[in-house]
């Protein structure tokens, strides 16, 4: 078990500090210790897990995406809610993550191809200790879309239990034009897999 997956057991810390540390630790465990798969947590989720690793929810049964807003890697501010009316592809990634590095060129290509069709890509960068690391990575990869900087995973924890929430790094979620979560995968994506996720939601009227 890695250090990130162990609870802090030092005895004499104030309770308030422990609560804050616990929340941050939970975020690290979520991102560092997830093993993939297609489960969305407990509860009546209402989604279908496909054999291809893509989980989907029928239109009319989808949950609204949580508040996903804040400072981006390049120092600007983004609120995913502002993209309502577009299909949003949300990718959770870290510059330290080999599968993330492998899938980024595919995300970049599809983002450029579909921008004119009303698709907005947004990243959530997590567990990078310094903002300079994802900033350099995005420059190197020519990433054309913004990424929220979320080093402790707080944004990931805003997804309700039992929904199509991100559980591993990388995770990709498709949000429909009404701001609702339509699809999720917990694996690095090829161009074909990304289109398999995105195209049915894009085709919805």
XYZ file of N, CA and C in Angstrom:
615
model
N 0.852 -1.207 0.000
C 0.000 0.000 0.000
C 0.875 1.239 0.000
N 0.579 2.190 -0.850
C 1.386 3.407 -0.946
C 1.084 4.341 0.194
N 1.975 5.334 0.391
C 1.771 6.316 1.451
C 0.481 7.077 1.253
N 0.119 7.338 -0.006
C -1.113 8.081 -0.287
C -2.346 7.294 0.080
N -2.197 5.953 0.245
C -3.349 5.105 0.531
C -3.464 4.766 2.005
N -2.589 5.314 2.852
C -2.666 5.072 4.285
C -3.280 6.262 4.988
N -4.125 6.019 5.960
C -4.693 7.116 6.750
C -3.623 7.659 7.688
N -3.678 8.940 7.968
C -2.773 9.574 8.906
C -3.216 9.220 10.309
N -2.374 8.500 11.062
C -2.764 8.019 12.375
C -2.041 8.731 13.504
N -1.418 9.859 13.243
C -0.747 10.588 14.316
C -1.770 11.071 15.322
N -1.544 10.870 16.652
C -2.589 10.981 17.649
C -3.006 12.374 18.068
N -2.159 13.335 18.138
C -2.452 14.573 18.854
C -2.793 15.744 17.973
N -3.372 15.499 16.825
C -3.715 16.610 15.939
C -5.106 17.106 16.283
N -5.358 18.406 16.199
C -6.692 18.937 16.480
C -7.725 18.372 15.532
N -8.974 18.259 16.023
C -10.023 17.644 15.223
C -10.294 18.395 13.927
N -10.277 19.711 13.987
C -10.555 20.491 12.771
C -9.512 20.214 11.704
N -8.253 20.120 12.122
C -7.177 19.828 11.172
C -7.356 18.442 10.584
N -7.763 17.486 11.450
C -7.968 16.128 10.973
C -9.097 16.045 9.956
N -10.154 16.842 10.163
C -11.254 16.824 9.212
C -10.794 17.299 7.841
N -10.016 18.389 7.814
C -9.510 18.915 6.554
C -8.567 17.911 5.903
N -7.674 17.348 6.718
C -6.728 16.370 6.198
C -7.456 15.144 5.671
N -8.536 14.750 6.378
C -9.299 13.585 5.952
C -9.922 13.783 4.591
N -10.456 14.981 4.366
C -11.066 15.261 3.061
C -10.028 15.210 1.956
N -8.860 15.810 2.231
C -7.797 15.795 1.218
C -7.307 14.377 0.973
N -7.191 13.602 2.060
C -6.726 12.228 1.929
C -7.705 11.398 1.121
N -9.015 11.619 1.379
C -10.028 10.883 0.625
C -9.888 11.144 -0.865
N -9.584 12.397 -1.212
C -9.404 12.735 -2.621
C -8.202 12.009 -3.200
N -7.112 11.930 -2.424
C -5.922 11.256 -2.911
C -6.166 9.765 -3.066
N -6.891 9.183 -2.098
C -7.203 7.764 -2.198
C -8.056 7.502 -3.420
N -9.025 8.373 -3.660
C -9.904 8.229 -4.818
C -9.106 8.200 -6.098
N -8.117 9.097 -6.217
C -7.386 9.203 -7.472
C -6.216 8.248 -7.556
N -5.584 7.923 -6.405
C -4.363 7.126 -6.445
C -4.623 5.641 -6.322
N -5.739 5.229 -5.697
C -5.944 3.832 -5.363
C -7.058 3.173 -6.151
N -7.726 3.906 -7.011
C -8.789 3.315 -7.816
C -8.224 2.270 -8.755
N -9.006 1.214 -8.975
C -8.512 0.127 -9.808
C -9.233 0.036 -11.133
N -10.014 1.048 -11.461
C -10.733 1.007 -12.716
C -12.045 0.276 -12.564
N -12.633 -0.131 -13.688
C -13.918 -0.804 -13.659
C -15.023 0.141 -14.076
N -16.254 -0.316 -13.888
C -17.382 0.475 -14.355
C -18.403 0.751 -13.269
N -18.067 0.488 -12.027
C -18.998 0.773 -10.944
C -19.061 2.259 -10.680
N -20.239 2.731 -10.307
C -20.389 4.143 -9.982
C -20.651 4.366 -8.533
N -20.347 3.391 -7.664
C -20.623 3.540 -6.253
C -21.965 2.924 -5.917
N -22.377 3.086 -4.662
C -23.607 2.488 -4.198
C -24.826 3.261 -4.631
N -25.991 2.697 -4.279
C -27.230 3.397 -4.553
C -27.833 2.987 -5.885
N -28.996 3.549 -6.178
C -29.703 3.243 -7.413
C -29.171 4.129 -8.523
N -28.161 3.664 -9.216
C -27.436 4.504 -10.158
C -28.190 4.722 -11.459
N -28.877 3.694 -11.951
C -29.649 3.830 -13.176
C -28.821 3.857 -14.434
N -27.519 3.514 -14.359
C -26.711 3.524 -15.571
C -26.389 2.115 -16.026
N -26.005 2.007 -17.289
C -25.679 0.720 -17.892
C -24.182 0.667 -18.143
N -23.529 -0.387 -17.649
C -22.095 -0.560 -17.868
C -21.869 -1.446 -19.078
N -21.266 -0.885 -20.114
C -21.029 -1.637 -21.334
C -19.791 -2.507 -21.239
N -19.725 -3.540 -22.079
C -18.569 -4.430 -22.112
C -17.316 -3.695 -22.586
N -17.530 -2.562 -23.250
C -16.404 -1.783 -23.758
C -15.837 -0.833 -22.713
N -16.351 -0.919 -21.482
C -15.849 -0.049 -20.417
C -16.487 1.323 -20.383
N -17.503 1.546 -21.197
C -18.214 2.825 -21.222
C -19.570 2.650 -20.556
N -19.824 3.418 -19.513
C -21.100 3.392 -18.813
C -21.957 4.556 -19.303
N -23.255 4.305 -19.515
C -24.139 5.326 -20.060
C -25.435 5.397 -19.261
N -26.103 6.552 -19.355
C -27.412 6.748 -18.741
C -28.360 7.263 -19.814
N -29.558 6.689 -19.869
C -30.543 7.116 -20.856
C -30.980 8.552 -20.590
N -31.246 9.268 -21.646
C -31.742 10.632 -21.523
C -33.046 10.604 -20.733
N -33.197 11.505 -19.788
C -34.364 11.519 -18.925
C -34.094 10.904 -17.569
N -32.994 10.152 -17.441
C -32.641 9.518 -16.166
C -31.283 10.004 -15.642
N -30.769 11.039 -16.252
C -29.416 11.489 -15.928
C -29.384 12.456 -14.746
N -28.251 12.432 -14.029
C -28.020 13.366 -12.926
C -27.324 14.617 -13.439
N -27.644 15.738 -12.827
C -26.991 16.999 -13.179
C -25.543 16.978 -12.699
N -24.649 17.442 -13.528
C -23.238 17.533 -13.137
C -23.094 18.514 -11.973
N -22.169 18.253 -11.048
C -21.975 19.166 -9.922
C -21.303 20.462 -10.354
N -21.182 21.376 -9.415
C -20.439 22.615 -9.666
C -18.984 22.275 -9.942
N -18.535 22.598 -11.128
C -17.150 22.355 -11.536
C -16.599 23.683 -12.028
N -16.053 24.429 -11.124
C -15.567 25.764 -11.462
C -14.329 26.064 -10.634
N -13.532 26.995 -11.131
C -12.341 27.390 -10.395
C -11.236 27.875 -11.304
N -10.046 27.912 -10.745
C -8.872 28.400 -11.460
C -8.336 27.323 -12.396
N -7.914 27.755 -13.572
C -7.356 26.816 -14.537
C -5.832 26.766 -14.427
N -5.278 25.794 -15.121
C -3.826 25.619 -15.152
C -3.113 26.876 -15.640
N -3.740 27.611 -16.572
C -3.105 28.826 -17.100
C -3.535 30.096 -16.367
N -4.163 29.923 -15.188
C -4.452 31.067 -14.332
C -5.760 31.775 -14.595
N -6.565 31.284 -15.519
C -7.871 31.882 -15.788
C -8.929 31.201 -14.913
N -10.188 31.533 -15.139
C -11.273 30.887 -14.400
C -12.245 30.260 -15.399
N -12.737 29.081 -15.036
C -13.699 28.361 -15.869
C -14.824 27.834 -14.988
N -16.035 27.907 -15.506
C -17.199 27.295 -14.879
C -17.859 26.429 -15.942
N -17.870 25.124 -15.722
C -18.421 24.203 -16.719
C -19.891 24.513 -16.994
N -20.599 25.044 -16.011
C -22.015 25.396 -16.207
C -22.206 26.430 -17.311
N -21.180 27.221 -17.575
C -21.269 28.231 -18.638
C -21.347 27.596 -20.023
N -21.009 26.320 -20.121
C -21.034 25.630 -21.412
C -22.360 24.907 -21.658
N -23.361 25.146 -20.822
C -24.667 24.527 -21.039
C -25.165 24.889 -22.430
N -25.702 23.910 -23.132
C -26.076 24.089 -24.537
C -25.069 23.434 -25.465
N -23.883 23.140 -24.922
C -22.863 22.375 -25.648
C -22.736 20.996 -25.004
N -22.174 20.056 -25.744
C -21.777 18.783 -25.161
C -20.374 18.972 -24.593
N -20.183 18.601 -23.331
C -18.893 18.792 -22.666
C -18.220 17.440 -22.453
N -16.966 17.346 -22.841
C -16.140 16.177 -22.545
C -15.197 16.576 -21.419
N -15.365 15.927 -20.283
C -14.595 16.253 -19.082
C -13.567 15.156 -18.836
N -12.290 15.505 -18.867
C -11.222 14.519 -18.713
C -10.404 14.823 -17.461
N -10.323 13.839 -16.553
C -9.536 13.977 -15.325
C -8.158 13.381 -15.584
N -7.102 14.169 -15.314
C -5.767 13.743 -15.718
C -4.700 14.314 -14.790
N -3.503 13.769 -14.916
C -2.334 14.306 -14.232
C -1.122 14.160 -15.130
N -0.214 15.102 -15.064
C 0.973 15.024 -15.921
C 1.890 13.874 -15.520
N 1.721 13.371 -14.301
C 2.521 12.269 -13.754
C 2.003 10.900 -14.205
N 0.848 10.871 -14.885
C 0.095 9.642 -15.150
C 0.375 9.132 -16.560
N 1.071 7.985 -16.726
C 1.391 7.489 -18.079
C 0.182 7.276 -18.973
N -0.934 6.680 -18.506
C -2.093 6.546 -19.410
C -2.651 7.899 -19.859
N -2.563 8.898 -18.969
C -3.026 10.238 -19.347
C -2.160 10.806 -20.466
N -0.876 10.605 -20.326
C 0.047 11.109 -21.342
C -0.203 10.408 -22.682
N -0.551 9.119 -22.607
C -0.791 8.351 -23.837
C -2.069 8.793 -24.541
N -3.105 9.145 -23.783
C -4.384 9.466 -24.412
C -4.508 10.929 -24.829
N -3.645 11.797 -24.308
C -3.799 13.230 -24.572
C -3.810 13.576 -26.061
N -2.929 13.029 -26.892
C -3.000 13.363 -28.322
C -4.350 13.017 -28.948
N -4.986 11.943 -28.474
C -6.298 11.563 -28.992
C -7.367 12.580 -28.574
N -7.299 13.023 -27.328
C -8.236 14.028 -26.846
C -8.069 15.338 -27.615
N -6.831 15.731 -27.809
C -6.538 16.980 -28.519
C -7.089 16.920 -29.942
N -6.869 15.799 -30.628
C -7.326 15.683 -32.018
C -8.844 15.754 -32.107
N -9.536 15.005 -31.235
C -11.000 14.984 -31.280
C -11.573 16.329 -30.840
N -10.930 16.984 -29.888
C -11.386 18.309 -29.450
C -11.363 19.293 -30.615
N -10.307 19.253 -31.401
C -10.201 20.156 -32.555
C -11.220 19.800 -33.636
N -11.427 18.501 -33.840
C -12.348 18.043 -34.885
C -13.802 18.393 -34.574
N -14.167 18.399 -33.301
C -15.575 18.534 -32.922
C -15.945 19.916 -32.389
N -14.997 20.817 -32.295
C -15.280 22.147 -31.744
C -16.386 22.853 -32.521
N -16.366 22.727 -33.840
C -17.373 23.393 -34.674
C -18.746 22.755 -34.548
N -18.809 21.553 -33.951
C -20.085 20.858 -33.769
C -20.712 21.161 -32.413
N -20.091 22.061 -31.655
C -20.646 22.417 -30.349
C -20.171 21.535 -29.215
N -18.955 21.015 -29.328
C -18.366 20.206 -28.262
C -17.286 21.020 -27.555
N -17.327 21.030 -26.229
C -16.330 21.733 -25.427
C -15.598 20.730 -24.538
N -14.307 20.628 -24.698
C -13.496 19.792 -23.815
C -13.026 20.631 -22.623
N -13.007 20.005 -21.454
C -12.479 20.628 -20.236
C -11.706 19.562 -19.476
N -10.505 19.898 -19.029
C -9.743 18.978 -18.201
C -9.899 19.303 -16.727
N -9.670 18.305 -15.894
C -9.475 18.522 -14.460
C -8.119 17.918 -14.136
N -7.151 18.773 -13.869
C -5.808 18.306 -13.535
C -5.735 18.068 -12.033
N -5.266 16.883 -11.636
C -5.222 16.559 -10.216
C -3.898 15.903 -9.825
N -3.532 16.111 -8.557
C -2.353 15.518 -7.921
C -1.030 15.975 -8.522
N -1.024 17.066 -9.263
C 0.228 17.700 -9.650
C 0.573 18.725 -8.576
N 1.727 18.554 -7.922
C 2.072 19.365 -6.758
C 2.297 20.831 -7.095
N 2.750 21.099 -8.309
C 3.005 22.470 -8.739
C 2.252 22.731 -10.034
N 1.663 23.891 -10.130
C 0.893 24.238 -11.330
C 1.785 24.333 -12.561
N 3.082 24.489 -12.348
C 4.005 24.573 -13.482
C 4.090 23.247 -14.245
N 3.819 22.131 -13.567
C 3.924 20.818 -14.207
C 2.829 20.604 -15.254
N 1.534 20.757 -14.901
C 0.514 20.620 -15.944
C 0.590 21.722 -16.991
N 1.039 22.902 -16.592
C 1.158 24.006 -17.558
C 2.165 23.642 -18.645
N 3.303 23.088 -18.225
C 4.333 22.682 -19.192
C 3.830 21.529 -20.062
N 3.089 20.599 -19.458
C 2.566 19.455 -20.197
C 1.576 19.908 -21.268
N 0.668 20.812 -20.914
C -0.307 21.296 -21.892
C 0.375 22.020 -23.052
N 1.419 22.780 -22.736
C 2.156 23.474 -23.794
C 2.836 22.470 -24.718
N 3.445 21.465 -24.120
C 4.154 20.439 -24.890
C 3.198 19.676 -25.807
N 1.993 19.403 -25.315
C 1.021 18.597 -26.063
C 0.112 19.432 -26.967
N 0.188 20.749 -26.870
C -0.665 21.613 -27.677
C -2.138 21.485 -27.326
N -2.430 21.377 -26.031
C -3.814 21.198 -25.582
C -4.589 22.502 -25.815
N -5.695 22.468 -26.589
C -6.388 23.703 -26.954
C -7.518 24.090 -25.998
N -7.801 23.255 -25.010
C -8.935 23.490 -24.110
C -8.434 23.729 -22.677
N -9.271 24.341 -21.827
C -8.836 24.653 -20.466
C -8.870 23.440 -19.552
N -8.044 23.489 -18.511
C -8.080 22.463 -17.467
C -8.156 23.142 -16.103
N -9.141 22.758 -15.315
C -9.222 23.218 -13.934
C -8.088 22.600 -13.140
N -7.455 23.402 -12.280
C -6.349 22.915 -11.452
C -6.918 22.470 -10.113
N -6.854 21.164 -9.839
C -7.496 20.564 -8.667
C -6.529 19.600 -7.991
N -5.453 20.118 -7.383
C -4.384 19.241 -6.901
C -4.803 18.243 -5.830
N -5.826 18.555 -5.019
C -6.242 17.646 -3.952
C -7.496 16.851 -4.284
N -8.047 17.010 -5.471
C -9.194 16.208 -5.871
C -10.532 16.675 -5.337
N -10.642 17.921 -4.913
C -11.904 18.413 -4.345
C -13.045 18.399 -5.363
N -12.739 18.727 -6.610
C -13.785 18.745 -7.628
C -14.322 17.337 -7.889
N -13.453 16.356 -7.846
C -13.885 14.974 -8.058
C -14.864 14.523 -6.985
N -14.674 15.004 -5.760
C -15.528 14.610 -4.651
C -16.904 15.264 -4.698
N -17.109 16.213 -5.600
C -18.421 16.861 -5.709
C -19.447 15.997 -6.444
N -18.972 14.978 -7.148
C -19.896 14.075 -7.819
C -20.601 13.202 -6.784
N -21.920 13.077 -6.880
C -22.686 12.310 -5.914
C -22.395 10.819 -6.028
N -22.413 10.153 -4.875
C -22.281 8.707 -4.844
C -23.416 8.076 -5.641
N -23.097 7.068 -6.423
C -24.114 6.388 -7.209
C -24.314 6.956 -8.593
N -23.618 8.056 -8.903
C -23.688 8.622 -10.248
C -22.459 8.191 -11.031
N -22.388 8.624 -12.271
C -21.198 8.328 -13.075
C -20.081 9.280 -12.658
N -19.476 8.972 -11.533
C -18.435 9.829 -10.977
C -17.049 9.339 -11.381
N -16.088 10.247 -11.481
C -14.713 9.829 -11.799
C -14.103 9.121 -10.603
N -13.527 7.949 -10.835
C -12.976 7.149 -9.744
C -11.501 6.841 -9.908
N -10.976 7.029 -11.072
C -9.576 6.724 -11.332
C -8.977 7.837 -12.175
N -7.671 7.787 -12.311
C -6.957 8.707 -13.196
C -6.336 7.858 -14.296
N -6.722 8.036 -15.569
C -7.674 9.029 -16.063
C -9.117 8.542 -15.983
N -10.037 9.485 -15.975
C -11.466 9.228 -16.169
C -11.966 10.255 -17.178
N -12.948 9.866 -17.967
C -13.563 10.804 -18.912
C -15.074 10.712 -18.787
N -15.714 11.870 -18.736
C -17.164 11.975 -18.582
C -17.706 12.840 -19.708
N -18.850 12.442 -20.273
C -19.534 13.262 -21.263
C -20.786 13.851 -20.617
N -20.905 15.163 -20.686
C -22.047 15.894 -20.130
C -22.892 16.400 -21.301
N -24.193 16.138 -21.250
C -25.045 16.500 -22.378
C -25.355 18.002 -22.419
N -26.121 18.412 -23.402
C -26.393 19.843 -23.598
C -27.202 20.468 -22.465
N -27.861 19.610 -21.668
C -28.641 20.095 -20.533
C -27.840 20.116 -19.237
N -26.551 19.836 -19.348
C -25.705 19.844 -18.154
C -25.806 18.583 -17.320
N -26.237 17.479 -17.929
C -26.408 16.220 -17.208
C -25.384 15.181 -17.669
N -25.035 14.288 -16.751
C -23.984 13.306 -17.010
C -24.541 12.154 -17.840
N -24.003 11.973 -19.038
C -24.530 10.992 -19.985
C -23.683 9.732 -20.094
N -22.370 9.855 -19.928
C -21.485 8.699 -20.130
C -20.193 8.885 -19.341
N -19.563 7.745 -19.039
C -18.283 7.785 -18.317
C -17.450 6.566 -18.670
N -16.148 6.762 -18.695
C -15.222 5.637 -18.783
C -14.071 5.867 -17.814
N -13.495 4.764 -17.329
C -12.400 4.822 -16.359
C -11.147 4.212 -16.974
N -10.838 4.635 -18.179
C -9.695 4.089 -18.908
C -9.163 5.146 -19.866
N -7.920 4.963 -20.279
C -7.368 5.835 -21.312
C -8.093 5.554 -22.625
N -8.287 6.607 -23.420
C -9.131 6.506 -24.608
C -8.341 6.628 -25.910
N -8.675 5.778 -26.852
C -8.253 5.962 -28.236
C -9.227 6.936 -28.889
N -8.923 7.383 -30.097
C -9.870 8.245 -30.818
C -11.199 7.527 -31.025
N -11.144 6.249 -31.407
C -12.368 5.502 -31.681
C -13.228 5.370 -30.433
N -12.601 5.059 -29.295
C -13.349 4.917 -28.043
C -13.965 6.248 -27.622
N -13.223 7.313 -27.834
C -13.743 8.630 -27.479
C -14.959 8.963 -28.337
N -14.884 8.687 -29.627
C -16.043 8.917 -30.493
C -17.217 8.010 -30.108
N -16.912 6.793 -29.672
C -17.959 5.868 -29.241
C -18.742 6.443 -28.054
N -18.041 7.135 -27.178
C -18.677 7.809 -26.036
C -19.421 9.061 -26.438
N -18.764 9.855 -27.253
C -19.222 11.218 -27.546
C -20.325 11.290 -28.604
N -20.182 10.538 -29.663
C -21.059 10.695 -30.827
C -22.552 10.482 -30.521
N -22.928 9.453 -29.720
C -24.350 9.304 -29.438
C -24.956 10.498 -28.686
N -24.180 11.100 -27.799
C -24.679 12.269 -27.053
C -24.745 13.474 -27.978
N -23.771 13.602 -28.839
C -23.756 14.706 -29.797
C -24.941 14.618 -30.761
N -25.368 13.397 -31.068
C -26.469 13.189 -32.016
C -27.849 13.458 -31.395
N -27.909 13.587 -30.081
C -29.191 13.815 -29.412
C -29.771 15.178 -29.768
N -31.054 15.257 -29.876
C -31.741 16.521 -30.159
C -32.553 16.967 -28.950
